[in-house]
JSON list of C-alpha atoms in Angstrom, two decimals:
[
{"chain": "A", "resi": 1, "resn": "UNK", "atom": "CA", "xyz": [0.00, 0.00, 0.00]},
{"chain": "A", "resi": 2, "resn": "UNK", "atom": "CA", "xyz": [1.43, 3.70, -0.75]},
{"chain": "A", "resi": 3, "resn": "UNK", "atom": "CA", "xyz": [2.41, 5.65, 2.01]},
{"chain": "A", "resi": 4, "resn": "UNK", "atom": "CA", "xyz": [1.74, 9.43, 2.52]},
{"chain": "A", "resi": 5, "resn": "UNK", "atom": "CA", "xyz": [3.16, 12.39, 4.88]},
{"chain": "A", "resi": 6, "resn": "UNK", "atom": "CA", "xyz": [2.35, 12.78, 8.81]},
{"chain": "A", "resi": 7, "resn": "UNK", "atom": "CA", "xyz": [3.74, 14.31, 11.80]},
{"chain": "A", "resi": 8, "resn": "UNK", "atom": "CA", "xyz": [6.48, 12.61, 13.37]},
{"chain": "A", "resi": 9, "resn": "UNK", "atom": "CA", "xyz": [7.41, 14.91, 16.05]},
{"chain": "A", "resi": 10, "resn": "UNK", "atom": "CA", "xyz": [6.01, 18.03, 17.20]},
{"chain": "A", "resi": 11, "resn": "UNK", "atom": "CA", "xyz": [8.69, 20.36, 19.30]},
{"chain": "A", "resi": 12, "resn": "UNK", "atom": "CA", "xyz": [7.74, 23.95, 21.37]},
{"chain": "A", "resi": 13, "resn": "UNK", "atom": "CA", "xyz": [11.16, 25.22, 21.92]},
{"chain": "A", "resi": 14, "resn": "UNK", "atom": "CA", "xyz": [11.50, 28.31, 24.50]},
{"chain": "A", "resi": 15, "resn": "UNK", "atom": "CA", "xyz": [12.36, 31.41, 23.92]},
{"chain": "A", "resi": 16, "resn": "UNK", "atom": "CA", "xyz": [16.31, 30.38, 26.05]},
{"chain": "A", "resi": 17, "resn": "UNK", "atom": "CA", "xyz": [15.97, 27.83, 23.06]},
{"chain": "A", "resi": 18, "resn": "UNK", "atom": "CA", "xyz": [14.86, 25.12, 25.95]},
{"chain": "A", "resi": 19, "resn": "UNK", "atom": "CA", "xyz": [12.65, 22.42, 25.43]},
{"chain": "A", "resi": 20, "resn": "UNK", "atom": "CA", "xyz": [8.90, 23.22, 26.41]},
{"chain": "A", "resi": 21, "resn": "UNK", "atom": "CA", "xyz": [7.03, 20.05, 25.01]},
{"chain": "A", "resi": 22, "resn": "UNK", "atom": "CA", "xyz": [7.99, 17.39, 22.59]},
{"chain": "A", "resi": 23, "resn": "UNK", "atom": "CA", "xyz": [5.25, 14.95, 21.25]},
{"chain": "A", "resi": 24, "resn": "UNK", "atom": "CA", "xyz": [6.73, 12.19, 19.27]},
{"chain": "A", "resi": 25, "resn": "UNK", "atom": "CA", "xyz": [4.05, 10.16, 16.80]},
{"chain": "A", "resi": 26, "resn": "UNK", "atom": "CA", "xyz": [4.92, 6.61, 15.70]},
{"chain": "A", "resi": 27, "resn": "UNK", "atom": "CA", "xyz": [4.62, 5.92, 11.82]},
{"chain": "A", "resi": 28, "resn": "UNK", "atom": "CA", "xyz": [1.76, 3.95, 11.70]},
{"chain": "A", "resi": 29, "resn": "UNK", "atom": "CA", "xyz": [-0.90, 1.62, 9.13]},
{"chain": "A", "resi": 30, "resn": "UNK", "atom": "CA", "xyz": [1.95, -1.11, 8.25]},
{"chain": "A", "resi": 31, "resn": "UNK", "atom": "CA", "xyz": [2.88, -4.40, 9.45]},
{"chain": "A", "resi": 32, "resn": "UNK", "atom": "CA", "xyz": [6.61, -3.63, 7.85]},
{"chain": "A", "resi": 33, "resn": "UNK", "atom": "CA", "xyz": [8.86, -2.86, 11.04]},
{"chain": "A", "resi": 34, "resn": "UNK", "atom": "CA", "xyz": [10.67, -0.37, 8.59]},
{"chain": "A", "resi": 35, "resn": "UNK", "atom": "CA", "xyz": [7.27, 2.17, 9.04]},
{"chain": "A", "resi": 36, "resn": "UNK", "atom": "CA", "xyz": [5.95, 1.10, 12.67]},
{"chain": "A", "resi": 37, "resn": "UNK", "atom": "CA", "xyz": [9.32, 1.29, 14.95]},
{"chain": "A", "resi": 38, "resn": "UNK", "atom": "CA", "xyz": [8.83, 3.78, 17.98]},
{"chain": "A", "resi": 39, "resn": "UNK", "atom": "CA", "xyz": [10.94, 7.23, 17.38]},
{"chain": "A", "resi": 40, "resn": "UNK", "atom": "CA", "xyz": [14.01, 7.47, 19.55]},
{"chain": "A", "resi": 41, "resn": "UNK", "atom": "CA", "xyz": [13.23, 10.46, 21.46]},
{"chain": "A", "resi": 42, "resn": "UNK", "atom": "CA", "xyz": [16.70, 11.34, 22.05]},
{"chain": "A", "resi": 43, "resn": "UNK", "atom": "CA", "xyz": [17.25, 11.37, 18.27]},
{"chain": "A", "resi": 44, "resn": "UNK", "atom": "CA", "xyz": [14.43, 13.81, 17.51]},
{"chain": "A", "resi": 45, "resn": "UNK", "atom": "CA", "xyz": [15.31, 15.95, 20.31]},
{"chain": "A", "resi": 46, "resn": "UNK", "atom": "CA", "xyz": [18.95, 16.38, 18.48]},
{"chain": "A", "resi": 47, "resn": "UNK", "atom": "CA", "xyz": [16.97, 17.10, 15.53]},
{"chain": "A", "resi": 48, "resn": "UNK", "atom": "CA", "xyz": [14.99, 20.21, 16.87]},
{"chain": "A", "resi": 49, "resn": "UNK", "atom": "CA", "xyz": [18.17, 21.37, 18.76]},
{"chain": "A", "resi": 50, "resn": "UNK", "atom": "CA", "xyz": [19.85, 21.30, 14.90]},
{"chain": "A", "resi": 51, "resn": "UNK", "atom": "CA", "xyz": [17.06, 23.49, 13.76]},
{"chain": "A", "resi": 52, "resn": "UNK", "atom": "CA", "xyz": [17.79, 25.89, 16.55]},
{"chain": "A", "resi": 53, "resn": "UNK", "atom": "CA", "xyz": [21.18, 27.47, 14.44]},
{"chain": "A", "resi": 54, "resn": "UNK", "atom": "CA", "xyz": [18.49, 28.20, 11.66]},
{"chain": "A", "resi": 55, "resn": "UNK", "atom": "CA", "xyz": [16.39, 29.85, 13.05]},
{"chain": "A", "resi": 56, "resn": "UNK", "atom": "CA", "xyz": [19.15, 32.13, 14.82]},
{"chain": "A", "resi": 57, "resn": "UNK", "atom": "CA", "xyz": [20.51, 32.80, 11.48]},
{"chain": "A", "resi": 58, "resn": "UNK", "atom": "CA", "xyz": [17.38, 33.74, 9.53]},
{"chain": "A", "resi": 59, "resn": "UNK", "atom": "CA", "xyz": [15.61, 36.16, 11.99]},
{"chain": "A", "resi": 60, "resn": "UNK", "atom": "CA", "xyz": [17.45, 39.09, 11.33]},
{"chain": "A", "resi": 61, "resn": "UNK", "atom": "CA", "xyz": [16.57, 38.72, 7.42]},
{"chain": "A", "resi": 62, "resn": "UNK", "atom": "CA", "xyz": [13.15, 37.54, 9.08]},
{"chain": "A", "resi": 63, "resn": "UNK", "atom": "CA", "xyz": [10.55, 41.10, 8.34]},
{"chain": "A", "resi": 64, "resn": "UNK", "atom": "CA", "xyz": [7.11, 40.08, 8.49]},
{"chain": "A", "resi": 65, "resn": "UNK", "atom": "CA", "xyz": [5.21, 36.65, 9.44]},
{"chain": "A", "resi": 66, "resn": "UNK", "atom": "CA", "xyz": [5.73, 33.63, 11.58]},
{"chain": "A", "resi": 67, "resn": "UNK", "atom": "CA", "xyz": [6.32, 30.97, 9.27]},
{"chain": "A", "resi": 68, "resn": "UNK", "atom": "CA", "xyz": [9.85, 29.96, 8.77]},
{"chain": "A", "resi": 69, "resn": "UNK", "atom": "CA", "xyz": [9.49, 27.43, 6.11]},
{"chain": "A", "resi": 70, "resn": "UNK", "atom": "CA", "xyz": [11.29, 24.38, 5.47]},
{"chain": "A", "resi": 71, "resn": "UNK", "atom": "CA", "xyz": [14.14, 24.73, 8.14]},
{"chain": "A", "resi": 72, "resn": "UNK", "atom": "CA", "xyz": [15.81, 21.59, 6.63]},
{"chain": "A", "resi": 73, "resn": "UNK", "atom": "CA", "xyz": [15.08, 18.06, 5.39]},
{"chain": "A", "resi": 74, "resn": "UNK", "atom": "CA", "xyz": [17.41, 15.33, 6.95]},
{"chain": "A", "resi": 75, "resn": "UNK", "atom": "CA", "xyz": [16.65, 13.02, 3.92]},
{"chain": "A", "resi": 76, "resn": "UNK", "atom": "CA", "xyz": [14.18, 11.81, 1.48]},
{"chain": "A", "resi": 77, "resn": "UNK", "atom": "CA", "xyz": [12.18, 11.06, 4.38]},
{"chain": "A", "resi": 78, "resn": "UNK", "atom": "CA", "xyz": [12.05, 13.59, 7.47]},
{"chain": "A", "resi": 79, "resn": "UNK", "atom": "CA", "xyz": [12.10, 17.31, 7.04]},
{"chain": "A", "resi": 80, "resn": "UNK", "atom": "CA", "xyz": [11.47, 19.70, 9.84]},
{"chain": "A", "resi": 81, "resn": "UNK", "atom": "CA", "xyz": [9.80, 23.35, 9.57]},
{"chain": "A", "resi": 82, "resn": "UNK", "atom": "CA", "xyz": [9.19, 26.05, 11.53]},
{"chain": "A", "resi": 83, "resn": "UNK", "atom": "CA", "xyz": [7.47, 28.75, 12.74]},
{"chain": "A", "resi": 84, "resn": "UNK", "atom": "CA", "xyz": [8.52, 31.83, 15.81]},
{"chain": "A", "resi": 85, "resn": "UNK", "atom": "CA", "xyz": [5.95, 33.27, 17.45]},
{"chain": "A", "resi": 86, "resn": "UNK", "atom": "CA", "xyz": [5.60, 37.03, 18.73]},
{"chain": "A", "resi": 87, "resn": "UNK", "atom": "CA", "xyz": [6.88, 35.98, 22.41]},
{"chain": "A", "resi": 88, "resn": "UNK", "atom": "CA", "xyz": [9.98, 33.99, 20.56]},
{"chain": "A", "resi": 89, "resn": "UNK", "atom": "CA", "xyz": [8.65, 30.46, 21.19]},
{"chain": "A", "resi": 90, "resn": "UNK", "atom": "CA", "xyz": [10.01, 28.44, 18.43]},
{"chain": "A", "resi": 91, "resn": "UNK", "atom": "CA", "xyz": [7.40, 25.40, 17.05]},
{"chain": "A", "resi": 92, "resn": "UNK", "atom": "CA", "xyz": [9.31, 22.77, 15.08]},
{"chain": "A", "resi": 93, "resn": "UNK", "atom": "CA", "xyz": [6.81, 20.26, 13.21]},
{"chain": "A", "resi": 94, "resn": "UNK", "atom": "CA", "xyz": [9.47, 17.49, 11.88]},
{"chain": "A", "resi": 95, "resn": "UNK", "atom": "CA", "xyz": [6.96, 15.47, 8.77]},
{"chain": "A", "resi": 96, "resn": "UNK", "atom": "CA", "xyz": [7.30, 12.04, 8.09]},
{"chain": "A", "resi": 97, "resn": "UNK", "atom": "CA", "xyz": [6.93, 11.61, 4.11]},
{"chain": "A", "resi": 98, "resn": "UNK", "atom": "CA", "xyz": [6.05, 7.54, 4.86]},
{"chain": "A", "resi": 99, "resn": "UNK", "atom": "CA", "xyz": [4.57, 8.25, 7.99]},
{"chain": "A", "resi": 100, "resn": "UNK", "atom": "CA", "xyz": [1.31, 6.61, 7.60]},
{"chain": "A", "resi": 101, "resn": "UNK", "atom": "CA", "xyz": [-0.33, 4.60, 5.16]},
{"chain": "A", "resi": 102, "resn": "UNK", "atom": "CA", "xyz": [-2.70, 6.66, 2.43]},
{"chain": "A", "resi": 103, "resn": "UNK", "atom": "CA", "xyz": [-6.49, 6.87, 2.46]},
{"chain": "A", "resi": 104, "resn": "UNK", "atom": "CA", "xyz": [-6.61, 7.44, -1.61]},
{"chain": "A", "resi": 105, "resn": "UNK", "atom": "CA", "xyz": [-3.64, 7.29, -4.42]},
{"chain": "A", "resi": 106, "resn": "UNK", "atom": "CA", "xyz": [-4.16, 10.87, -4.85]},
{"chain": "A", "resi": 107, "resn": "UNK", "atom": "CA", "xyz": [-2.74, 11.45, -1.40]},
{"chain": "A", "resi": 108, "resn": "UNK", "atom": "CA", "xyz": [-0.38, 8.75, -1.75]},
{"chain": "A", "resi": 109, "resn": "UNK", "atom": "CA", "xyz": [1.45, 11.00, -4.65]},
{"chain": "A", "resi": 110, "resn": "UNK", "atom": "CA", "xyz": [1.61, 14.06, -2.18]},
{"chain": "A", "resi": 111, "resn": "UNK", "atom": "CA", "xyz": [4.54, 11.99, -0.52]},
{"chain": "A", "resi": 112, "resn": "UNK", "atom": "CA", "xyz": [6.40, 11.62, -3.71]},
{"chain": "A", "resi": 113, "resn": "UNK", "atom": "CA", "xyz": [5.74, 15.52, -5.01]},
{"chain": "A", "resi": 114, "resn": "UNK", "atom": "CA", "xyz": [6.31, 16.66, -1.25]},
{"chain": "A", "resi": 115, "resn": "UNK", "atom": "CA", "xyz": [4.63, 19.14, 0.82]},
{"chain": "A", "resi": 116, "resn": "UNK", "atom": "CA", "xyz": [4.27, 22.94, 0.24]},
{"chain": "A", "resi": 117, "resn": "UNK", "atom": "CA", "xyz": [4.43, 25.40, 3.13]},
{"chain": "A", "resi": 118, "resn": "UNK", "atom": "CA", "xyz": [0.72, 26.20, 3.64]},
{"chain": "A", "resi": 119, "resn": "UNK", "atom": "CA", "xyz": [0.18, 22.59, 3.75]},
{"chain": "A", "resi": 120, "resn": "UNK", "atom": "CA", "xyz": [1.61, 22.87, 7.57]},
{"chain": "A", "resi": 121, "resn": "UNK", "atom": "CA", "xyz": [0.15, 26.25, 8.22]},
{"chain": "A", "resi": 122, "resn": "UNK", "atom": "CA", "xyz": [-3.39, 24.59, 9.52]},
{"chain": "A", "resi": 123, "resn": "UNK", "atom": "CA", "xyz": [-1.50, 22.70, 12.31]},
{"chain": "A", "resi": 124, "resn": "UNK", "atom": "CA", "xyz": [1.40, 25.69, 13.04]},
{"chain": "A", "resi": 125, "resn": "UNK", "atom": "CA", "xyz": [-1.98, 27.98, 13.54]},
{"chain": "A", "resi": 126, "resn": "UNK", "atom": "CA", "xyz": [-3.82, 25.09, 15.80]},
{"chain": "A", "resi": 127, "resn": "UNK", "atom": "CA", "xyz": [-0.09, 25.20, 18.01]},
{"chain": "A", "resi": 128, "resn": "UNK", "atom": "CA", "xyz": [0.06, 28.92, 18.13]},
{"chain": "A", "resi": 129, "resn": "UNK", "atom": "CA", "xyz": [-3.82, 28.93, 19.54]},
{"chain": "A", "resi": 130, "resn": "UNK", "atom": "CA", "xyz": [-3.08, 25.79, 21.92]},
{"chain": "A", "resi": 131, "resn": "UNK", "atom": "CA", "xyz": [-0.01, 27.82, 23.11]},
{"chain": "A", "resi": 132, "resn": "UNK", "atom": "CA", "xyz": [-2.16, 30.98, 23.61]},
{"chain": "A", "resi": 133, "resn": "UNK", "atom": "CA", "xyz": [-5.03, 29.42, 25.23]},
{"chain": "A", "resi": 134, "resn": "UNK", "atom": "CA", "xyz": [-2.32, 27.97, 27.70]},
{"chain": "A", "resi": 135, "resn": "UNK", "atom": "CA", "xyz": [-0.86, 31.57, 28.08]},
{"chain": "A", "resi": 136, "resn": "UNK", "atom": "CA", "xyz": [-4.69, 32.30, 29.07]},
{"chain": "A", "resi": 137, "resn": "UNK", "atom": "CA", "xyz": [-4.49, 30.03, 31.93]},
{"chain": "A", "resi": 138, "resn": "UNK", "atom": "CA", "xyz": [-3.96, 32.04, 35.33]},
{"chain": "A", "resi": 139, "resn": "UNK", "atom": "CA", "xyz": [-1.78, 29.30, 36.70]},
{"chain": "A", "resi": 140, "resn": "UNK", "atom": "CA", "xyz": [0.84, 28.58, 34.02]},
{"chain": "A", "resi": 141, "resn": "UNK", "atom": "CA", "xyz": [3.76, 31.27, 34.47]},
{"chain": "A", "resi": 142, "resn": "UNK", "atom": "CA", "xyz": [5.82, 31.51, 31.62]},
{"chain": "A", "resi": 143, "resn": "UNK", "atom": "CA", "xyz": [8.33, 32.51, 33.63]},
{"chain": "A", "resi": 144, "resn": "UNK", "atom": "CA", "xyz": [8.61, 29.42, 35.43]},
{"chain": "A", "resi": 145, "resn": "UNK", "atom": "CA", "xyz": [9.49, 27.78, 32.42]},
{"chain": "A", "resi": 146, "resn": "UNK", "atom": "CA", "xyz": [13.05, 30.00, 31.30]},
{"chain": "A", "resi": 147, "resn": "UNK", "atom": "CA", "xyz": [16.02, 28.87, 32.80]},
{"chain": "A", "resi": 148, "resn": "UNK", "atom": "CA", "xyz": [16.84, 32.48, 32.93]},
{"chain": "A", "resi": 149, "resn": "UNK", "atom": "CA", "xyz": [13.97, 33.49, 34.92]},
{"chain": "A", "resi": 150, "resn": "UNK", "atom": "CA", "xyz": [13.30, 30.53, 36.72]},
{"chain": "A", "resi": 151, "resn": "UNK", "atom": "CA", "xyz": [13.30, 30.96, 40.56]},
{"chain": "A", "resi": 152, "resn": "UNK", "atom": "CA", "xyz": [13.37, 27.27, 40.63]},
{"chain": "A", "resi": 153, "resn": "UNK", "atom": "CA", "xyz": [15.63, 24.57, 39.34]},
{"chain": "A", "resi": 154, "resn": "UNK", "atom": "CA", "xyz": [14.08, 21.00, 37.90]},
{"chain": "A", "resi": 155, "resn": "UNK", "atom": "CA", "xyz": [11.73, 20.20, 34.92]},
{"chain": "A", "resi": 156, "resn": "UNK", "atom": "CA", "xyz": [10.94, 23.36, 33.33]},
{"chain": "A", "resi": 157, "resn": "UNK", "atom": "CA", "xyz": [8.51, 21.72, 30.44]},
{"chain": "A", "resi": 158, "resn": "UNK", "atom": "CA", "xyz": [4.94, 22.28, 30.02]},
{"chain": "A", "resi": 159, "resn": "UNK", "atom": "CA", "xyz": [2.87, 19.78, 32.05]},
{"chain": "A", "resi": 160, "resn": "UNK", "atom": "CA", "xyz": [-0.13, 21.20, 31.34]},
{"chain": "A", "resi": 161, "resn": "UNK", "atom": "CA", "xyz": [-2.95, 18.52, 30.44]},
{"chain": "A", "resi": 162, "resn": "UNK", "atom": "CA", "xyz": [-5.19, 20.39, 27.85]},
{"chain": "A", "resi": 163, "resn": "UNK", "atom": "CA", "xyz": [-2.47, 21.92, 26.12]},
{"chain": "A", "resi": 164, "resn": "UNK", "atom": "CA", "xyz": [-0.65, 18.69, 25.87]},
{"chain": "A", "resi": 165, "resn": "UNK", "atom": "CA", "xyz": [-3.85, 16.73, 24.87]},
{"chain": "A", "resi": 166, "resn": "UNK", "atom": "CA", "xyz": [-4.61, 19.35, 22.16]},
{"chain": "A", "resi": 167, "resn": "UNK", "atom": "CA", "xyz": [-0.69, 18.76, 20.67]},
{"chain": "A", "resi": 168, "resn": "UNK", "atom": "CA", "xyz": [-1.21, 15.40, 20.70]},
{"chain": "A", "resi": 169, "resn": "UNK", "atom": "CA", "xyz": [-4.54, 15.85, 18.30]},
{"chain": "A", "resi": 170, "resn": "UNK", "atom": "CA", "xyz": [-3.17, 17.97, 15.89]},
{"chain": "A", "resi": 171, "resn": "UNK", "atom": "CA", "xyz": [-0.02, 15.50, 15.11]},
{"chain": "A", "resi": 172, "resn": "UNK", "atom": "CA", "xyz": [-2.61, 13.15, 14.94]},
{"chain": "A", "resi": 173, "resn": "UNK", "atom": "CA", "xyz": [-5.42, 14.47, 12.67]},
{"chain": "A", "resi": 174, "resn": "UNK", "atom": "CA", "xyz": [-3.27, 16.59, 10.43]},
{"chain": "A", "resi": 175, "resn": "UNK", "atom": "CA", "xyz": [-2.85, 15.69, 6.73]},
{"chain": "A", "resi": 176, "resn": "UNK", "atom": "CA", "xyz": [-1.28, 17.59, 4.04]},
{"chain": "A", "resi": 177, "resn": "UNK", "atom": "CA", "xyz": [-4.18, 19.62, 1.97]},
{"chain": "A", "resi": 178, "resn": "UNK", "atom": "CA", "xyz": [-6.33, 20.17, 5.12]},
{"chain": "A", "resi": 179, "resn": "UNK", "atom": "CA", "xyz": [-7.38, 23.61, 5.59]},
{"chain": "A", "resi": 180, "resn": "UNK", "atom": "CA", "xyz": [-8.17, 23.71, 9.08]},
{"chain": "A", "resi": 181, "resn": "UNK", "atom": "CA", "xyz": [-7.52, 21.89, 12.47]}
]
């Protein structure tokens, strides 16, 4: 069966370039080991620390909008891309071109013709409103989650339950040519 893009790995990066959150989501629809092993999370978070260097060097060429593009592709298979938001929260969505098995062949050729930009910007604007609505929340300090501002040493990622729950839908649900999470 043909094989078309998902989301392998969704990263919120803090604005000390610290992990926040990082969802990883396991190729799935095959009984071929090559498409259903579990993501080493220690590889992916190496990946979204790489991406950190380009995003450093295009801000200052960086004039208007959030959406960084295609930040870089690792190989015919994974590419990562990125958007900054106002408060310089990085989100990383790293796309799996074999990720999951199609639903039609029409999809299946997205995966060989690859993705365009605006096919991510559905789930990068579903992020940026998951990450507000968890700004909205009287108990979450961003503060508390900076190493620079932190009064407090330890885990400094985002535990909150909605906000992780809500990540963990739009890896899931998100297909390229969607126009809305």
């Amino acid at each position: 069966m043909d094989r078309a893009p998902s989301i392998a790995a969704i990263g919120i990066i803090g604005r000390s370039n610290n992990p926040l959150h990082i969802a990883l989501f396991p190729a799935t629809g095959s009984t071929d080991s090559q498409y259903t092993a579990e993501r080493d999370q220690l590889e992916y978070h190496m990946m979204l620390n790489s991406c950190l260097d380009i995003f450093e060097a295009r801000i200052p060429s960086k004039t208007v909008g959030h959406d960084f593009g295609l930040l870089h592709a690792l190989d015919e298979r994974i590419a990562m891309y990125g958007w900054l938001l106002n408060t310089d929260i990085k989100l990383v969505i790293v796309v799996d071109m074999e990720g999951r098995q199609a639903r039609s062949p029409e999809e299946a050729k997205l995966g060989v013709l690859g993705l365009k930009n605006s096919d991510l910007t559905p789930a990068f604007q579903a992020l940026q409103t998951a990450y507000v609505n968890l700004l909205r929340n009287p108990f979450y300090v961003p503060d508390d989650h900076d190493p620079k501002t932190a009064k407090q040493k330890g885990n400094m990622q985002i535990e909150s339950p909605r906000f992780i729950k809500e990540v963990d839908r739009i890896g899931k649900v998100w297909f390229p040519g969607m126009t809305a999470i």
